[in-house]
């Protein structure tokens, strides 16, 4: 299923979320090879794009095959958000720009940004209207269903205000800020959001499989789903959701050989594109390997061995020994 956000056609309603510290270029390329048709850059701090910081564009690194691409800014000041957005658009062609009012992380909330904007709807509306009236692309908003609790009438008022201020779509996580990523998804609250506005609403939270994606769509009426942690070590989730929504097809279990092939390609992309020190790069590779091996036999035992590897080539040898050999047995 396709979406139209503003006047922009979107080729899918299954979207890779902006994932801080995770959805870098390597992650997105692998996701696209496995069915993702629209990806977000990692969340970008608006303040980081202002000033002469030599590495400020590292987070926006991309290649021609990494399209279409969307971006998300986090910040608390309408003027700074607009300036950052203009800098971003001059650097990379994105199809839409999202305003983050959902991030629950303390260091973000302390700056009155992210989920803190849920408690300051006036500032959120000012940010939306400032960007929507000044930028040539659709402006969207990522939010949660509440800060510390769910108040359906207040939530309806908030999302109506977002639409009235110029938001072209909403990405809504079905938990409060205080819940973080724990607890059940509140489908009733997401349904209330969808019924309160006329713009597209994309549901977020616990999208770990095709059946869970369908449950989100069926119980909320949302127009699409935002895939986040469900893509960690499972880039196939995009084609799996698409197949399940199309005809109820459930995928066969991935073979060790398939996992080995895609994981090594993911690591090769990290080696090629990740802008980090050698130690930082291998540390990130270890994290990625552990994503793929979650649920793998003896994963806890392997974790300790993986965390002691300090060299890319040694990591590849380790994977050959523990994945390929076991696949051949």
Short mmCIF file of N, CA and C in Angstrom, two decimals, residues 114 122-123 135 137 213 250 315:
data_model
loop_
_atom_site.label_atom_id
_atom_site.label_comp_id
_atom_site.label_asym_id
_atom_site.label_seq_id
_atom_site.Cartn_x
_atom_site.Cartn_y
_atom_site.Cartn_z
N UNK A 114 12.08 16.76 22.21
CA UNK A 114 11.55 15.41 22.20
C UNK A 114 10.19 15.35 22.87
N UNK A 122 1.93 24.54 22.69
CA UNK A 122 2.05 25.82 22.00
C UNK A 122 3.37 25.91 21.24
N UNK A 123 4.46 25.52 21.90
CA UNK A 123 5.76 25.53 21.22
C UNK A 123 5.79 24.53 20.08
N UNK A 135 9.15 25.53 4.28
CA UNK A 135 9.89 24.48 3.58
C UNK A 135 9.11 23.96 2.38
N UNK A 137 8.91 20.89 1.32
CA UNK A 137 8.55 19.47 1.45
C UNK A 137 7.57 19.31 2.61
N UNK A 213 2.08 -6.16 12.76
CA UNK A 213 1.81 -5.01 11.90
C UNK A 213 0.33 -4.98 11.51
N UNK A 250 3.31 -16.29 5.91
CA UNK A 250 4.31 -16.23 6.96
C UNK A 250 5.62 -16.78 6.41
N UNK A 315 36.57 -10.97 13.38
CA UNK A 315 35.13 -11.10 13.55
C UNK A 315 34.53 -11.92 12.40
#
